[in-house]
Amino acid sequence: VEAVGPGVRGVHVGQRVLLSLAPGCGACPHCADGRPILCQDSLEAMGDGALTTGPTPISQNGTPVATYALLGCFAGSAVVAARSAIPLPDGIPPDVAAIVGCAVITGFGAAAESIEIEAGSRGAVIGCGGVGQSAIQGARLRGAAEVIALDPSEARRGDAERLGATSSGDPTDEQFTGGLRDRAARAGLDWTIVTVGSPVAMRLGVDILRPRGTAVMVGLTPADSPTAIDMLDLVTYERRIVGSAYGSRNPIVLMPRILELYRRGLLQLDGLLGERFPLEGINEAFVASRSAFGGRPVLELAGDGRTWPT
């Protein structure tokens, strides 16, 4: 933190922080319930490219520049609402903190907060990048006995098994997924977590559930890509579909808990990190992030060790 505005409490100059894209307004029923990601004032501000505290603070030659995701942190400096700055405990590397601020809280929270994963339960995570690998670890910490990692990438399936998945498979293998579907009515999975914005993956996440099983949807499909769900099976088997956004819990509470699990060796986060890029290489970093190889690319600002995940 380089400077604070008048009336700011809880953060101070010189403090290390990680950034949250769900600060909330702090006053609405959703914020009072500990779910600022549902704050409508925040969502409207995000859509306007502003902050929850007012208009965008960024301009170029006098012309306002929209602030992305209430943060605008793909830059050397950023102005954010105080509620977006989460104090970072000592001993946490900045690159680990960076991925906790998005991929990790999203995946871990989907498994640990969005639904009740019971000890001894059976489930699958569809899409095993940074979000999916965090969901796998969250499910195992909740006591899941079986976690199937489903991803087209053999490398990511291997990473998922090293992080706690009990088995893995290629969701594009129709023979493999057909077997899961055929067994669903009598021996389906208790839960699934779908981390990719693919209608095919989302349909699979529902189809392989047991009766009264729950599918958690984390990935976002394009607006013009509807997902077809078999309503006869959904109703007859009383399956459930749950949306999960940014961990389903107040980041002020959940982020420090995740960091403490990491500090105690119960969450493996270093392995989620991938290639480093300078801030000027952001476009190359995004290309790398879409390649489905390696870990989460990290941007570094030369000289001070500040990092951003892509």
Coordinates of C-alpha atoms in Angstrom, one line a residue:
V1 CA 0.0 0.0 0.0
E2 CA 1.6 3.3 -1.1
A3 CA -1.1 5.7 0.1
V4 CA -4.6 5.6 1.7
G5 CA -7.5 8.0 1.4
P6 CA -9.3 9.8 4.2
G7 CA -11.3 7.6 6.5
V8 CA -9.6 4.4 5.4
R9 CA -9.3 1.8 8.1
G10 CA -7.8 -1.7 8.3
V11 CA -5.0 -1.1 5.8
H12 CA -2.0 1.2 6.2
V13 CA 0.9 2.5 4.1
G14 CA 3.6 -0.1 3.7
Q15 CA 1.3 -3.0 4.3
R16 CA 1.3 -6.0 1.9
V17 CA -2.1 -6.9 0.6
L18 CA -3.8 -9.1 -2.0
L19 CA -6.7 -7.8 -4.0
S20 CA -10.3 -8.9 -4.1
L21 CA -12.7 -8.2 -6.9
A22 CA -15.7 -8.6 -4.5
P23 CA -15.5 -5.7 -2.1
G24 CA -19.2 -5.2 -1.9
C25 CA -20.9 -2.0 -0.8
G26 CA -20.8 -3.1 2.8
A27 CA -24.4 -2.2 3.5
C28 CA -26.8 -4.2 1.4
P29 CA -28.4 -7.5 2.5
H30 CA -26.0 -9.6 0.5
C31 CA -23.0 -7.9 2.1
A32 CA -24.6 -8.2 5.5
D33 CA -25.0 -11.9 4.8
G34 CA -21.2 -12.2 4.0
R35 CA -21.6 -12.6 0.2
P36 CA -20.4 -9.4 -1.3
I37 CA -20.0 -11.1 -4.7
L38 CA -23.8 -10.8 -4.9
C39 CA -23.8 -7.1 -4.2
Q40 CA -25.8 -5.4 -6.9
D41 CA -24.1 -2.1 -6.4
S42 CA -20.7 -3.7 -7.0
L43 CA -21.9 -5.5 -10.1
E44 CA -23.3 -2.3 -11.5
A45 CA -20.0 -0.5 -10.8
M46 CA -18.1 -3.4 -12.4
G47 CA -20.3 -3.1 -15.5
D48 CA -19.7 0.6 -15.7
G49 CA -15.9 0.2 -15.3
A50 CA -16.0 2.2 -12.0
L51 CA -15.2 1.4 -8.4
T52 CA -17.7 0.8 -5.6
T53 CA -16.5 4.1 -4.1
G54 CA -17.1 6.2 -7.2
P55 CA -16.1 6.8 -10.9
T56 CA -13.0 5.2 -12.4
P57 CA -9.9 6.8 -11.0
I58 CA -8.0 6.1 -14.2
S59 CA -7.7 8.5 -17.2
Q60 CA -5.5 9.1 -20.2
N61 CA -5.0 12.6 -21.6
G62 CA -8.1 13.6 -19.7
T63 CA -10.3 10.8 -21.0
P64 CA -11.6 8.3 -18.4
V65 CA -10.4 4.7 -18.7
A66 CA -12.7 1.9 -17.4
T67 CA -11.4 0.1 -14.3
Y68 CA -11.5 -3.7 -15.0
A69 CA -13.2 -5.9 -12.4
L70 CA -13.2 -3.1 -9.7
L71 CA -9.4 -3.3 -9.6
G72 CA -7.7 -2.3 -12.8
C73 CA -4.5 -4.0 -11.6
F74 CA -2.8 -4.8 -14.9
A75 CA -0.6 -1.7 -14.3
G76 CA 2.3 -0.4 -12.3
S77 CA -0.1 1.0 -9.7
A78 CA -3.8 0.7 -9.0
V79 CA -6.4 2.6 -7.0
V80 CA -8.9 0.3 -5.3
A81 CA -11.6 0.5 -2.7
A82 CA -10.3 -0.2 0.8
R83 CA -12.5 -3.3 1.1
S84 CA -10.7 -4.8 -1.9
A85 CA -7.4 -4.8 -0.1
I86 CA -7.0 -7.9 2.1
P87 CA -4.0 -7.8 4.5
L88 CA -1.4 -10.4 3.5
P89 CA 0.1 -12.4 6.4
D90 CA 3.9 -12.6 6.8
G91 CA 5.7 -15.4 5.0
I92 CA 3.2 -15.7 2.1
P93 CA 5.0 -15.3 -1.3
P94 CA 3.4 -12.6 -3.5
D95 CA 2.9 -15.0 -6.5
V96 CA 1.0 -17.4 -4.3
A97 CA -1.1 -14.5 -3.0
A98 CA -1.8 -13.4 -6.5
I99 CA -3.4 -16.7 -7.6
V100 CA -5.3 -17.0 -4.3
G101 CA -7.0 -13.7 -5.3
C102 CA -8.9 -15.4 -8.2
A103 CA -8.3 -19.0 -9.3
V104 CA -7.8 -20.5 -5.8
I105 CA -10.6 -18.8 -4.0
T106 CA -13.0 -19.6 -6.9
G107 CA -12.1 -23.3 -7.1
F108 CA -11.5 -24.0 -3.4
G109 CA -14.7 -22.1 -2.4
A110 CA -16.8 -24.1 -4.9
A111 CA -15.9 -27.3 -3.1
A112 CA -15.6 -26.0 0.5
E113 CA -18.3 -23.3 0.6
S114 CA -20.9 -23.6 -2.2
I115 CA -22.1 -27.1 -1.3
E116 CA -21.8 -29.5 1.5
I117 CA -19.3 -32.2 0.4
E118 CA -19.8 -35.0 2.9
A119 CA -16.9 -37.1 4.2
G120 CA -16.7 -40.3 2.1
S121 CA -18.6 -38.8 -0.8
R122 CA -17.8 -39.4 -4.5
G123 CA -17.4 -36.6 -7.1
A124 CA -15.7 -35.3 -10.2
V125 CA -14.1 -32.0 -11.2
I126 CA -14.5 -31.2 -14.9
G127 CA -11.7 -28.8 -16.0
C128 CA -8.5 -29.2 -14.1
G129 CA -6.6 -25.9 -14.6
G130 CA -5.8 -23.6 -11.7
V131 CA -9.5 -23.4 -10.6
G132 CA -10.1 -27.1 -11.0
Q133 CA -7.0 -28.1 -9.1
S134 CA -8.0 -25.8 -6.3
A135 CA -11.5 -27.4 -6.2
I136 CA -9.9 -30.9 -6.1
Q137 CA -7.9 -29.9 -3.0
G138 CA -10.9 -28.3 -1.4
A139 CA -13.0 -31.5 -1.9
R140 CA -10.3 -33.7 -0.4
L141 CA -10.0 -31.4 2.6
R142 CA -13.7 -31.7 3.1
G143 CA -13.3 -35.5 3.2
A144 CA -14.3 -36.7 -0.2
A145 CA -13.2 -40.3 -0.7
E146 CA -13.2 -40.2 -4.5
V147 CA -12.5 -37.3 -6.8
I148 CA -12.3 -38.0 -10.5
A149 CA -10.3 -35.4 -12.5
L150 CA -11.8 -34.9 -16.0
D151 CA -9.7 -32.8 -18.5
P152 CA -8.7 -33.3 -22.1
S153 CA -5.1 -32.4 -21.2
E154 CA -3.0 -35.4 -20.1
A155 CA -0.6 -33.1 -18.4
R156 CA -3.4 -31.5 -16.3
R157 CA -4.8 -34.8 -15.4
G158 CA -1.4 -35.8 -14.1
D159 CA -1.2 -32.5 -12.1
A160 CA -4.7 -33.2 -10.7
E161 CA -3.7 -36.7 -9.5
R162 CA -0.6 -35.3 -7.8
L163 CA -2.9 -32.8 -6.0
G164 CA -5.3 -35.3 -4.7
A165 CA -7.5 -36.7 -7.4
T166 CA -8.1 -40.4 -7.0
S167 CA -8.4 -41.0 -10.7
S168 CA -8.7 -39.2 -14.0
G169 CA -10.2 -39.4 -17.5
D170 CA -10.5 -37.6 -20.8
P171 CA -14.0 -36.1 -21.0
T172 CA -13.8 -36.1 -24.9
D173 CA -13.5 -39.9 -24.8
E174 CA -17.1 -40.9 -25.5
Q175 CA -16.6 -44.5 -24.4
F176 CA -15.3 -43.3 -21.0
T177 CA -18.0 -40.7 -20.4
G178 CA -20.7 -43.0 -21.8
G179 CA -19.8 -45.5 -19.0
L180 CA -20.2 -42.8 -16.4
R181 CA -23.6 -41.8 -17.8
D182 CA -24.8 -45.4 -18.0
R183 CA -23.9 -46.0 -14.3
A184 CA -25.4 -42.7 -13.1
A185 CA -28.9 -43.8 -12.2
R186 CA -27.6 -46.5 -9.8
A187 CA -24.0 -45.6 -9.1
G188 CA -23.6 -42.0 -10.1
L189 CA -21.6 -39.3 -8.4
D190 CA -22.7 -37.4 -5.3
W191 CA -21.4 -34.1 -6.8
T192 CA -19.6 -32.5 -9.7
I193 CA -17.8 -29.2 -10.1
V194 CA -17.6 -27.8 -13.6
T195 CA -14.9 -25.1 -13.9
V196 CA -15.0 -24.5 -17.7
G197 CA -17.4 -22.5 -19.8
S198 CA -18.4 -25.3 -22.0
P199 CA -22.0 -26.4 -22.6
V200 CA -20.8 -29.9 -23.3
A201 CA -18.9 -30.0 -20.0
M202 CA -21.9 -28.6 -18.1
R203 CA -24.2 -31.2 -19.5
L204 CA -21.8 -33.9 -18.6
G205 CA -21.6 -32.5 -15.0
V206 CA -25.3 -33.1 -14.6
D207 CA -25.6 -36.4 -16.5
I208 CA -23.1 -38.3 -14.4
L209 CA -24.8 -37.4 -11.0
R210 CA -26.7 -40.0 -8.9
P211 CA -30.3 -39.2 -8.1
R212 CA -30.4 -36.1 -5.8
G213 CA -26.7 -35.4 -6.7
T214 CA -25.5 -31.8 -7.1
A215 CA -23.7 -30.1 -10.0
V216 CA -21.7 -26.9 -9.2
M217 CA -21.3 -24.6 -12.1
V218 CA -18.3 -22.3 -12.0
G219 CA -17.4 -21.7 -15.6
L220 CA -19.2 -19.1 -17.7
T221 CA -20.4 -19.8 -21.2
P222 CA -20.7 -17.0 -23.8
A223 CA -24.1 -15.3 -23.8
D224 CA -25.1 -17.0 -27.1
S225 CA -24.2 -20.5 -26.0
P226 CA -27.2 -22.1 -24.2
T227 CA -26.7 -25.3 -22.3
A228 CA -29.2 -28.1 -23.0
I229 CA -30.2 -30.1 -19.9
D230 CA -32.3 -33.2 -20.0
M231 CA -35.3 -31.9 -17.9
L232 CA -36.8 -35.4 -17.6
D233 CA -33.7 -36.7 -15.8
L234 CA -33.3 -33.5 -13.9
V235 CA -36.8 -33.7 -12.4
T236 CA -37.2 -37.4 -12.2
Y237 CA -33.8 -37.9 -10.4
E238 CA -34.2 -34.7 -8.4
R239 CA -30.7 -33.6 -9.5
R240 CA -29.6 -30.1 -8.4
I241 CA -27.6 -27.4 -10.2
V242 CA -25.9 -24.7 -8.1
G243 CA -24.0 -21.6 -9.3
S244 CA -20.8 -20.7 -7.5
A245 CA -19.1 -17.3 -7.9
Y246 CA -15.7 -16.3 -6.3
G247 CA -15.9 -18.9 -3.5
S248 CA -19.4 -18.2 -2.3
R249 CA -18.0 -16.5 0.8
N250 CA -16.7 -13.1 1.9
P251 CA -13.1 -12.9 0.7
I252 CA -12.1 -11.1 3.8
V253 CA -12.9 -14.3 5.7
L254 CA -12.1 -17.0 3.1
M255 CA -8.8 -15.7 1.7
P256 CA -7.0 -15.7 5.1
R257 CA -8.3 -19.2 5.8
I258 CA -6.9 -20.4 2.5
L259 CA -3.5 -18.7 3.2
E260 CA -3.4 -20.4 6.6
L261 CA -4.1 -23.8 5.0
Y262 CA -1.2 -23.1 2.6
R263 CA 1.1 -22.0 5.4
R264 CA 0.3 -25.3 7.3
G265 CA 1.0 -27.4 4.2
L266 CA -2.6 -28.5 3.8
L267 CA -3.0 -26.7 0.4
Q268 CA -0.5 -27.1 -2.4
L269 CA -0.4 -23.8 -4.3
D270 CA 3.2 -23.4 -5.4
G271 CA 2.6 -26.1 -8.1
L272 CA -0.2 -24.0 -9.6
L273 CA 2.2 -21.3 -10.7
G274 CA 3.6 -21.2 -14.2
E275 CA 5.8 -19.1 -16.4
R276 CA 6.7 -15.6 -15.4
F277 CA 6.3 -12.6 -17.7
P278 CA 7.1 -8.9 -17.4
L279 CA 4.1 -6.7 -17.2
E280 CA 4.8 -5.6 -20.8
G281 CA 4.4 -9.2 -21.8
I282 CA 0.8 -9.4 -20.7
N283 CA -0.5 -10.4 -24.2
E284 CA 2.0 -13.3 -24.3
A285 CA 0.9 -14.3 -20.8
F286 CA -2.7 -14.5 -21.9
V287 CA -1.8 -16.7 -24.9
A288 CA 0.1 -19.0 -22.5
S289 CA -2.9 -19.2 -20.1
R290 CA -5.1 -20.4 -22.9
S291 CA -2.7 -23.2 -24.0
A292 CA -3.8 -25.7 -21.3
F293 CA -0.1 -26.4 -20.6
G294 CA 1.8 -25.5 -17.5
G295 CA 0.7 -23.6 -14.5
R296 CA -0.9 -20.2 -14.0
P297 CA 1.2 -17.5 -15.8
V298 CA 2.3 -14.7 -13.5
L299 CA 3.1 -11.1 -14.4
E300 CA 5.9 -9.4 -12.6
L301 CA 6.7 -5.7 -12.3
A302 CA 10.5 -5.5 -12.5
G303 CA 12.3 -4.4 -9.4
D304 CA 9.7 -4.8 -6.6
G305 CA 8.4 -8.4 -6.9
R306 CA 4.7 -7.4 -7.2
T307 CA 2.8 -10.0 -9.1
W308 CA -0.5 -10.5 -10.9
P309 CA -2.1 -13.7 -12.1
T310 CA -3.6 -14.0 -15.6

